[in-house]
PDB file of C-alpha atoms in Angstrom:
ATOM      1  CA  MET G   1      87.691 103.636  94.562  1.00 77.00           C
ATOM      2  CA  TYR G   2      90.686 104.988  92.644  1.00 76.00           C
ATOM      3  CA  GLY G   3      91.571 101.500  91.449  1.00 73.00           C
ATOM      4  CA  VAL G   4      88.051 100.894  90.144  1.00 79.00           C
ATOM      5  CA  ARG G   5      88.058 104.202  88.257  1.00 84.00           C
ATOM      6  CA  LEU G   6      91.477 103.468  86.772  1.00 80.00           C
ATOM      7  CA  TYR G   7      90.399  99.994  85.678  1.00 77.00           C
ATOM      8  CA  ASN G   8      87.154 101.292  84.133  1.00 82.00           C
ATOM      9  CA  GLY G   9      89.071 104.048  82.331  1.00 82.00           C
ATOM     10  CA  LEU G  10      91.526 101.538  80.887  1.00 78.00           C
ATOM     11  CA  ILE G  11      88.655  99.296  79.765  1.00 82.00           C
ATOM     12  CA  GLY G  12      87.244 102.304  77.897  1.00 83.00           C
ATOM     13  CA  LEU G  13      90.571 102.738  76.072  1.00 82.00           C
ATOM     14  CA  LYS G  14      90.833  99.071  75.111  1.00 83.00           C
ATOM     15  CA  GLY G  15      91.019  98.391  71.362  1.00 86.00           C
ATOM     16  CA  GLN G  16      91.629 102.014  70.382  1.00 86.00           C
ATOM     17  CA  VAL G  17      94.783 103.346  68.709  1.00 87.00           C
ATOM     18  CA  HIS G  18      96.768 105.705  70.979  1.00 83.00           C
ATOM     19  CA  LYS G  19      99.765 107.940  70.196  1.00 86.00           C
ATOM     20  CA  ILE G  20     102.646 109.082  72.374  1.00 86.00           C
ATOM     21  CA  GLY G  21     105.022 111.145  70.265  1.00 88.00           C
ATOM     22  CA  ASP G  22     105.740 109.110  67.123  1.00 90.00           C
ATOM     23  CA  ALA G  23     104.764 105.775  68.704  1.00 89.00           C
ATOM     24  CA  GLU G  24     101.328 104.232  68.266  1.00 88.00           C
ATOM     25  CA  PHE G  25      99.925 101.472  70.440  1.00 84.00           C
ATOM     26  CA  ILE G  26      96.730  99.568  71.119  1.00 87.00           C
ATOM     27  CA  ILE G  27      95.640  98.249  74.519  1.00 83.00           C
ATOM     28  CA  LYS G  28      94.641  94.689  73.682  1.00 84.00           C
ATOM     29  CA  GLU G  29      94.207  93.129  77.076  1.00 81.00           C
ATOM     30  CA  ILE G  30      93.981  94.170  80.740  1.00 77.00           C
ATOM     31  CA  ILE G  31      94.811  91.494  83.291  1.00 74.00           C
ATOM     32  CA  LEU G  32      94.147  91.943  87.000  1.00 69.00           C
ATOM     33  CA  GLU G  33      96.595  90.270  89.359  1.00 67.00           C
ATOM     34  CA  GLU G  34      95.026  87.519  91.421  1.00 63.00           C
ATOM     35  CA  GLU G  35      94.709  88.094  95.153  1.00 63.00           C
ATOM     36  CA  LYS G  36      97.398  86.462  97.226  1.00 64.00           C
ATOM     37  CA  ASP G  37      96.673  83.527  99.523  1.00 59.00           C
ATOM     38  CA  TRP G  38      97.198  84.936 103.019  1.00 62.00           C
ATOM     39  CA  SER G  39      96.850  81.613 104.844  1.00 58.00           C
ATOM     40  CA  LYS G  40     100.634  81.354 104.822  1.00 65.00           C
ATOM     41  CA  GLY G  41     103.232  84.084 104.813  1.00 80.00           C
ATOM     42  CA  THR G  42     106.709  83.321 103.540  1.00 87.00           C
ATOM     43  CA  PHE G  43     108.701  86.432 102.752  1.00 90.00           C
ATOM     44  CA  LYS G  44     112.086  87.600 101.518  1.00 92.00           C
ATOM     45  CA  THR G  45     113.354  91.021 102.580  1.00 92.00           C
ATOM     46  CA  LEU G  46     114.044  93.493  99.790  1.00 91.00           C
ATOM     47  CA  SER G  47     115.453  96.072 102.189  1.00 93.00           C
ATOM     48  CA  PRO G  48     116.699  95.844 105.793  1.00 92.00           C
ATOM     49  CA  VAL G  49     114.018  95.370 108.475  1.00 93.00           C
ATOM     50  CA  VAL G  50     114.180  97.565 111.586  1.00 92.00           C
ATOM     51  CA  VAL G  51     112.540  96.205 114.760  1.00 92.00           C
ATOM     52  CA  GLU G  52     112.692  98.683 117.625  1.00 89.00           C
ATOM     53  CA  ARG G  53     112.268  97.955 121.317  1.00 89.00           C
ATOM     54  CA  PRO G  54     109.838 100.443 122.891  1.00 83.00           C
ATOM     55  CA  GLY G  55     111.173 102.681 125.650  1.00 77.00           C
ATOM     56  CA  PHE G  56     114.905 102.583 124.865  1.00 65.00           C
ATOM     57  CA  TYR G  57     116.434 106.015 124.435  1.00 65.00           C
ATOM     58  CA  GLU G  58     120.135 105.175 124.656  1.00 69.00           C
ATOM     59  CA  ASP G  59     122.558 105.585 121.763  1.00 72.00           C
ATOM     60  CA  ASN G  60     123.464 101.903 121.668  1.00 73.00           C
ATOM     61  CA  PRO G  61     121.877 100.237 118.577  1.00 73.00           C
ATOM     62  CA  LYS G  62     122.276  96.791 120.182  1.00 77.00           C
ATOM     63  CA  LEU G  63     119.900  97.863 122.978  1.00 81.00           C
ATOM     64  CA  ILE G  64     117.441  99.839 120.852  1.00 85.00           C
ATOM     65  CA  TYR G  65     116.936  97.410 117.965  1.00 88.00           C
ATOM     66  CA  ALA G  66     116.142  93.678 118.051  1.00 88.00           C
ATOM     67  CA  ILE G  67     117.208  90.970 115.607  1.00 90.00           C
ATOM     68  CA  PRO G  68     115.847  87.409 115.204  1.00 92.00           C
ATOM     69  CA  ILE G  69     118.381  85.586 117.414  1.00 92.00           C
ATOM     70  CA  GLU G  70     117.474  87.627 120.490  1.00 90.00           C
ATOM     71  CA  GLU G  71     115.157  86.216 123.143  1.00 90.00           C
ATOM     72  CA  ASP G  72     112.622  89.066 123.076  1.00 90.00           C
ATOM     73  CA  PHE G  73     112.505  89.407 119.270  1.00 92.00           C
ATOM     74  CA  LYS G  74     109.097  87.748 118.766  1.00 93.00           C
ATOM     75  CA  GLU G  75     107.393  89.995 121.347  1.00 94.00           C
ATOM     76  CA  VAL G  76     109.094  93.159 120.081  1.00 93.00           C
ATOM     77  CA  LEU G  77     108.211  92.380 116.436  1.00 94.00           C
ATOM     78  CA  LEU G  78     104.572  91.696 117.354  1.00 94.00           C
ATOM     79  CA  GLU G  79     104.408  94.950 119.333  1.00 93.00           C
ATOM     80  CA  ASN G  80     105.831  96.885 116.337  1.00 93.00           C
ATOM     81  CA  ILE G  81     103.271  95.297 113.979  1.00 94.00           C
ATOM     82  CA  GLN G  82     100.324  95.923 116.323  1.00 94.00           C
ATOM     83  CA  ARG G  83     101.342  99.551 116.934  1.00 92.00           C
ATOM     84  CA  ARG G  84     101.671 100.294 113.193  1.00 93.00           C
ATOM     85  CA  PHE G  85      98.480  98.381 112.358  1.00 95.00           C
ATOM     86  CA  LYS G  86      96.488 100.467 114.860  1.00 94.00           C
ATOM     87  CA  ALA G  87      98.060 103.740 113.647  1.00 93.00           C
ATOM     88  CA  ILE G  88      97.298 102.964 109.988  1.00 92.00           C
ATOM     89  CA  LYS G  89      94.054 100.972 110.146  1.00 93.00           C
ATOM     90  CA  GLY G  90      92.553 102.645 113.223  1.00 94.00           C
ATOM     91  CA  TYR G  91      91.836  99.507 115.260  1.00 93.00           C
ATOM     92  CA  GLU G  92      93.779  96.806 117.078  1.00 92.00           C
ATOM     93  CA  PRO G  93      94.210  93.501 115.263  1.00 92.00           C
ATOM     94  CA  LYS G  94      93.077  90.325 117.017  1.00 92.00           C
ATOM     95  CA  ILE G  95      96.033  87.943 117.202  1.00 91.00           C
ATOM     96  CA  LYS G  96      96.144  84.750 119.228  1.00 92.00           C
ATOM     97  CA  VAL G  97      98.888  82.944 117.294  1.00 90.00           C
ATOM     98  CA  PHE G  98     102.034  84.747 116.118  1.00 91.00           C
ATOM     99  CA  SER G  99     105.346  83.094 115.372  1.00 90.00           C
ATOM    100  CA  PRO G 100     108.099  84.286 113.027  1.00 91.00           C
ATOM    101  CA  VAL G 101     110.220  81.401 111.701  1.00 91.00           C
ATOM    102  CA  PHE G 102     113.535  82.355 110.092  1.00 90.00           C
ATOM    103  CA  LYS G 103     115.132  80.236 107.384  1.00 92.00           C
ATOM    104  CA  HIS G 104     118.190  82.493 107.424  1.00 92.00           C
ATOM    105  CA  PHE G 105     119.024  86.103 108.182  1.00 92.00           C
ATOM    106  CA  LYS G 106     121.943  88.478 108.232  1.00 93.00           C
ATOM    107  CA  GLU G 107     122.440  91.331 110.695  1.00 91.00           C
ATOM    108  CA  GLU G 108     123.130  94.805 109.265  1.00 89.00           C
ATOM    109  CA  LEU G 109     124.419  97.933 111.008  1.00 89.00           C
ATOM    110  CA  ILE G 110     123.368 100.896 108.870  1.00 86.00           C
ATOM    111  CA  ARG G 111     124.553 104.492 109.126  1.00 88.00           C
ATOM    112  CA  HIS G 112     121.403 106.606 109.051  1.00 84.00           C
ATOM    113  CA  TYR G 113     121.137 110.385 109.655  1.00 86.00           C
ATOM    114  CA  GLY G 114     124.392 110.519 111.626  1.00 83.00           C
ATOM    115  CA  GLY G 115     123.585 107.536 113.837  1.00 82.00           C
ATOM    116  CA  TYR G 116     123.380 103.791 113.415  1.00 87.00           C
ATOM    117  CA  ILE G 117     120.417 101.478 112.978  1.00 87.00           C
ATOM    118  CA  ARG G 118     120.600  97.756 113.589  1.00 89.00           C
ATOM    119  CA  ALA G 119     118.504  95.751 111.133  1.00 92.00           C
ATOM    120  CA  PHE G 120     118.383  92.401 109.355  1.00 93.00           C
ATOM    121  CA  LEU G 121     117.876  90.870 105.905  1.00 95.00           C
ATOM    122  CA  GLY G 122     116.691  87.329 105.166  1.00 94.00           C
ATOM    123  CA  ARG G 123     113.930  84.820 104.439  1.00 95.00           C
ATOM    124  CA  PHE G 124     111.257  83.945 106.947  1.00 93.00           C
ATOM    125  CA  SER G 125     107.682  82.827 107.503  1.00 92.00           C
ATOM    126  CA  ILE G 126     105.097  84.277 109.821  1.00 91.00           C
ATOM    127  CA  ILE G 127     102.617  81.840 111.313  1.00 90.00           C
ATOM    128  CA  THR G 128      99.474  83.565 112.554  1.00 91.00           C
ATOM    129  CA  ASP G 129      95.751  82.973 112.958  1.00 89.00           C
ATOM    130  CA  ASN G 130      94.984  86.398 111.442  1.00 90.00           C
ATOM    131  CA  PRO G 131      95.582  86.629 107.657  1.00 90.00           C
ATOM    132  CA  GLN G 132      95.069  90.421 107.890  1.00 92.00           C
ATOM    133  CA  ILE G 133      98.454  90.621 109.619  1.00 92.00           C
ATOM    134  CA  LEU G 134     100.216  88.899 106.719  1.00 92.00           C
ATOM    135  CA  GLU G 135      98.508  91.143 104.180  1.00 90.00           C
ATOM    136  CA  PHE G 136      99.322  94.235 106.281  1.00 92.00           C
ATOM    137  CA  VAL G 137     103.002  93.273 106.613  1.00 91.00           C
ATOM    138  CA  TYR G 138     103.237  92.736 102.853  1.00 90.00           C
ATOM    139  CA  GLN G 139     101.440  95.958 101.914  1.00 90.00           C
ATOM    140  CA  TYR G 140     102.945  98.304 104.515  1.00 92.00           C
ATOM    141  CA  GLY G 141     106.309  96.677 105.232  1.00 91.00           C
ATOM    142  CA  LEU G 142     107.706  94.919 108.279  1.00 92.00           C
ATOM    143  CA  GLY G 143     109.078  96.708 111.304  1.00 88.00           C
ATOM    144  CA  LEU G 144     109.514 100.447 111.594  1.00 86.00           C
ATOM    145  CA  ARG G 145     110.903 103.222 109.364  1.00 87.00           C
ATOM    146  CA  THR G 146     109.188 101.776 106.290  1.00 85.00           C
ATOM    147  CA  GLY G 147     108.635 105.306 104.991  1.00 84.00           C
ATOM    148  CA  GLN G 148     112.426 105.677 104.904  1.00 85.00           C
ATOM    149  CA  GLY G 149     112.867 102.588 102.721  1.00 87.00           C
ATOM    150  CA  PHE G 150     113.226  99.909 105.366  1.00 90.00           C
ATOM    151  CA  GLY G 151     111.159  96.726 105.716  1.00 89.00           C
ATOM    152  CA  TYR G 152     110.068  96.047 102.133  1.00 90.00           C
ATOM    153  CA  LEU G 153     109.163  92.414 101.487  1.00 90.00           C
ATOM    154  CA  GLU G 154     108.541  90.024  98.628  1.00 87.00           C
ATOM    155  CA  VAL G 155     106.184  87.065  98.965  1.00 86.00           C
ATOM    156  CA  CYS G 156     107.943  83.754  98.267  1.00 83.00           C
TER     157      CYS G 156
END
């Protein structure tokens, strides 16, 4: 609703002369970005991605956090996505097919609030039968601690 009001307000300002300080400008054109095609999801990380195993309360980052080369990574990543999706959207996503495919990645050990977080950076694709998952991951970030700056992605 906010977006529609903003767009309509800008349309109302189109063609008029506006002043900010000594500068004058005219809004000539307003272009809306096209929606992304969510049938495929190839991403590049813009900040480290944190994938946390549920139920680990030890101080060892290698046990708490998962990275792509580990055997349980796919299941842990899917669990993180489903948990966040339900918390944010209010319902569980339906996913039958889920497979992250990494082109390359680099492990990072990050000092964070007096402790350490294990994360990764890289390029990857997510193959899934639910395009909502790809859109969610892009809009809300991948993994956990996205509110602290982790997990930001760029669509490739």
